[in-house]
Coordinates of C-alpha atoms in Angstrom, one line a residue:
Chain A
D1 CA 129.9 84.1 27.2
A2 CA 128.9 86.4 30.0
K3 CA 129.4 90.1 29.8
T4 CA 131.9 91.9 32.0
T5 CA 131.9 95.5 33.3
Q6 CA 135.1 97.3 34.3
P7 CA 135.8 100.9 35.2
P8 CA 137.3 102.8 32.3
S9 CA 140.4 104.0 34.1
M10 CA 142.3 103.9 37.3
D11 CA 145.4 105.5 38.7
C12 CA 147.9 103.8 41.1
A13 CA 151.0 105.0 42.8
E14 CA 154.2 103.2 42.0
G15 CA 155.0 100.6 44.6
R16 CA 151.5 100.4 45.8
A17 CA 149.0 97.6 45.2
A18 CA 146.7 98.0 42.2
N19 CA 143.3 96.6 42.6
L20 CA 141.3 96.3 39.4
P21 CA 137.6 95.3 39.8
C22 CA 135.4 93.4 37.3
N23 CA 131.7 92.7 37.5
H24 CA 130.4 89.6 35.8
S25 CA 127.0 89.1 37.4
T26 CA 125.7 86.8 34.6
I27 CA 128.5 84.3 34.8
S28 CA 127.6 80.7 34.4
G29 CA 128.9 77.8 36.5
N30 CA 131.2 76.5 33.8
E31 CA 132.7 79.9 33.0
Y32 CA 136.2 81.0 34.1
V33 CA 137.4 84.5 34.7
Y34 CA 140.5 85.5 32.7
W35 CA 142.6 88.6 32.8
Y36 CA 144.8 89.9 30.0
R37 CA 146.6 93.1 29.6
Q38 CA 147.8 95.1 26.6
I39 CA 150.7 97.4 27.0
H40 CA 150.8 100.2 24.4
S41 CA 151.7 99.1 20.9
Q42 CA 151.9 95.4 21.9
G43 CA 149.6 92.4 21.6
P44 CA 147.6 91.4 24.7
Q45 CA 149.4 89.3 27.4
Y46 CA 147.8 86.6 29.6
I47 CA 147.9 87.3 33.3
I48 CA 145.8 84.9 35.3
H49 CA 142.6 83.0 35.3
G50 CA 140.3 81.3 37.9
L51 CA 137.0 79.5 38.5
K52 CA 136.0 80.1 42.1
N53 CA 139.0 79.9 44.2
N54 CA 141.5 82.7 44.6
E55 CA 144.5 82.3 42.4
T56 CA 148.1 83.7 42.6
N57 CA 151.0 83.6 40.2
E58 CA 154.2 85.5 39.7
M59 CA 152.4 88.4 38.1
A60 CA 149.2 88.9 40.1
S61 CA 146.5 87.6 42.4
L62 CA 142.9 87.0 41.4
I63 CA 140.2 87.3 44.1
I64 CA 136.7 85.9 43.1
T65 CA 133.7 86.6 45.3
E66 CA 131.9 83.6 46.7
D67 CA 128.8 84.2 44.5
R68 CA 131.3 84.6 41.5
K69 CA 129.5 87.8 40.4
S70 CA 132.6 89.9 40.6
S71 CA 136.4 89.6 40.9
T72 CA 139.4 91.7 41.6
L73 CA 142.8 91.5 40.0
I74 CA 145.6 92.6 42.3
L75 CA 149.1 93.7 41.2
P76 CA 150.8 93.7 44.6
H77 CA 153.6 96.2 43.9
A78 CA 152.7 98.2 40.7
T79 CA 155.6 99.5 38.6
L80 CA 155.6 102.0 35.8
R81 CA 155.8 99.0 33.4
D82 CA 152.4 97.9 34.6
T83 CA 150.7 100.8 32.9
A84 CA 148.4 99.1 30.4
V85 CA 144.8 98.3 29.5
Y86 CA 143.6 95.4 31.6
Y87 CA 140.8 93.2 30.2
C88 CA 138.6 91.0 32.3
I89 CA 137.1 88.2 30.2
V90 CA 134.7 85.4 31.0
R91 CA 135.0 82.2 29.0
V92 CA 134.0 78.6 29.3
E93 CA 136.8 76.3 30.3
Y94 CA 137.4 74.6 26.9
G95 CA 136.2 77.4 24.8
N96 CA 138.6 79.2 22.5
K97 CA 137.1 82.6 21.8
L98 CA 138.3 85.5 23.8
V99 CA 135.7 88.3 23.8
F100 CA 137.4 91.5 24.8
G101 CA 135.4 94.3 26.4
A102 CA 136.6 97.9 26.8
G103 CA 138.9 97.1 29.6
T104 CA 140.4 99.4 32.3
I105 CA 143.3 101.8 31.6
L106 CA 145.7 101.5 34.5
R107 CA 148.1 104.4 34.9
V108 CA 150.9 103.8 37.4
K109 CA 152.4 107.1 38.5
S110 CA 155.7 107.8 40.2
Chain B
S1 CA 154.9 79.2 25.1
A2 CA 154.9 80.5 21.5
V3 CA 156.7 83.4 19.8
I4 CA 154.7 85.0 17.0
S5 CA 155.9 87.2 14.2
Q6 CA 153.8 89.2 11.8
K7 CA 154.7 90.8 8.5
P8 CA 154.4 93.6 7.6
S9 CA 154.6 95.4 10.9
R10 CA 152.9 98.4 9.3
D11 CA 151.7 99.6 5.9
I12 CA 150.0 102.4 4.2
C13 CA 147.8 101.4 1.4
Q14 CA 145.5 103.0 -1.2
R15 CA 141.8 102.4 -1.0
G16 CA 140.6 99.7 -3.3
T17 CA 143.7 97.6 -3.0
S18 CA 144.4 94.5 -0.9
L19 CA 147.0 93.6 1.7
T20 CA 148.1 90.2 2.9
I21 CA 149.3 89.9 6.4
Q22 CA 151.5 86.9 7.5
C23 CA 151.6 85.3 10.9
Q24 CA 154.4 82.9 11.7
V25 CA 154.7 80.9 14.9
D26 CA 157.9 79.3 16.2
S27 CA 156.2 76.0 17.1
Q28 CA 153.2 74.0 16.0
V29 CA 149.9 75.2 17.5
T30 CA 146.4 73.9 17.3
M31 CA 144.5 77.1 17.2
M32 CA 145.1 80.3 15.3
F33 CA 143.0 83.4 15.4
W34 CA 142.8 86.8 13.8
Y35 CA 141.7 90.0 15.6
R36 CA 141.1 93.6 14.6
Q37 CA 141.7 96.5 16.8
Q38 CA 140.3 99.8 15.5
P39 CA 141.8 103.1 16.6
G40 CA 141.2 103.6 20.3
Q41 CA 139.0 100.5 20.6
S42 CA 139.2 97.0 22.0
L43 CA 140.0 93.8 20.1
T44 CA 137.4 92.1 18.0
L45 CA 137.7 88.5 16.8
I46 CA 137.6 88.2 13.0
A47 CA 137.9 84.5 12.6
T48 CA 139.5 81.3 13.6
A49 CA 141.9 80.0 11.1
N50 CA 141.5 76.2 10.5
Q51 CA 144.2 74.1 9.0
G52 CA 143.3 72.6 5.7
S53 CA 139.7 74.0 5.7
E54 CA 137.8 77.2 5.5
A55 CA 138.2 79.7 8.4
T56 CA 135.3 80.2 10.8
Y57 CA 134.2 83.8 10.7
E58 CA 132.5 85.8 13.4
S59 CA 129.3 87.7 12.9
G60 CA 130.0 90.8 10.8
F61 CA 133.0 89.4 9.0
V62 CA 132.9 87.6 5.6
I63 CA 135.3 85.5 3.6
D64 CA 135.2 87.8 0.6
K65 CA 136.5 90.7 2.6
F66 CA 138.9 88.9 4.9
P67 CA 140.1 85.7 3.2
I68 CA 142.3 83.6 5.5
S69 CA 144.6 80.7 4.7
R70 CA 146.3 78.3 7.1
P71 CA 148.4 75.8 5.1
N72 CA 150.1 74.2 8.2
L73 CA 150.4 74.3 12.0
T74 CA 152.8 77.3 12.1
F75 CA 151.6 79.7 9.5
S76 CA 148.5 81.7 8.5
T77 CA 147.7 84.7 6.3
L78 CA 144.9 87.3 6.5
T79 CA 144.0 89.3 3.4
V80 CA 142.2 92.6 3.8
S81 CA 140.5 93.0 0.4
N82 CA 139.2 96.1 -1.5
M83 CA 140.3 98.3 1.4
S84 CA 138.6 101.5 2.5
P85 CA 139.7 104.0 5.2
E86 CA 137.4 102.2 7.6
D87 CA 139.8 99.2 7.4
S88 CA 142.5 101.2 9.1
S89 CA 143.2 99.2 12.2
I90 CA 145.8 97.0 13.9
Y91 CA 145.4 93.4 12.9
L92 CA 146.7 90.8 15.4
C93 CA 147.3 87.1 15.1
S94 CA 147.0 84.9 18.2
V95 CA 147.5 81.3 18.9
A96 CA 146.6 78.6 21.5
M97 CA 148.9 75.6 21.8
Q98 CA 146.0 73.2 22.3
Y99 CA 142.2 73.3 21.9
G100 CA 140.8 74.9 25.0
S101 CA 144.2 76.1 26.3
Y102 CA 143.8 78.7 29.0
E103 CA 146.5 81.0 27.5
Q104 CA 146.6 82.6 24.1
Y105 CA 149.7 84.2 22.8
F106 CA 149.4 87.3 20.6
G107 CA 151.6 88.6 17.9
P108 CA 152.9 92.2 17.8
G109 CA 150.2 93.3 15.3
T110 CA 150.2 94.9 11.9
R111 CA 149.2 98.5 11.8
L112 CA 147.3 99.3 8.6
T113 CA 146.5 102.7 7.4
V114 CA 144.2 103.1 4.3
T115 CA 144.3 106.4 2.5

């Protein structure tokens, strides 16, 4: 699975959009981009995933660049409850292993 | 979706002893996994628990140190054997409903401290 690079931390004002970048320049054609988050003292939680088209669900939007070498997770209206570590993971479609990197600590501030 | 419980939620153990962690799922699942999260670190996959056969271990993890059982589709155990302070971590169970499912569900974790 391809390696991902994320900034170690970011701050966001409550109510504003949080944009979390991820670089995955060695991604292969059959690898998907997944995002999970881990709120303090809890297990990780799935957020969203995508291959090459932009994706949106009730939690977030995922924007993948045309060359697929990077992506951005967007939380449209961040709340204090969104403070967590966000992990960008690259995985083949029918693989099973999730390889977690260091992630980005997102702090949402009032 | 799946709801996962783990027992114990936390424990403090003496070095040289062993601890068995249980993972119970509220529905039958195909895939079960065990992860370790050392203090201040990210998650590392220990092994995939296979029903009715030996677990598949990741590089750096061995069966003698982390024996795993999975007797059915809703239950698995991880034993941390001959513990040392370096084994102090959070141990998490996760599941996928089907092979290749895009979503994995994680348990709340077991916080282990070895003194």
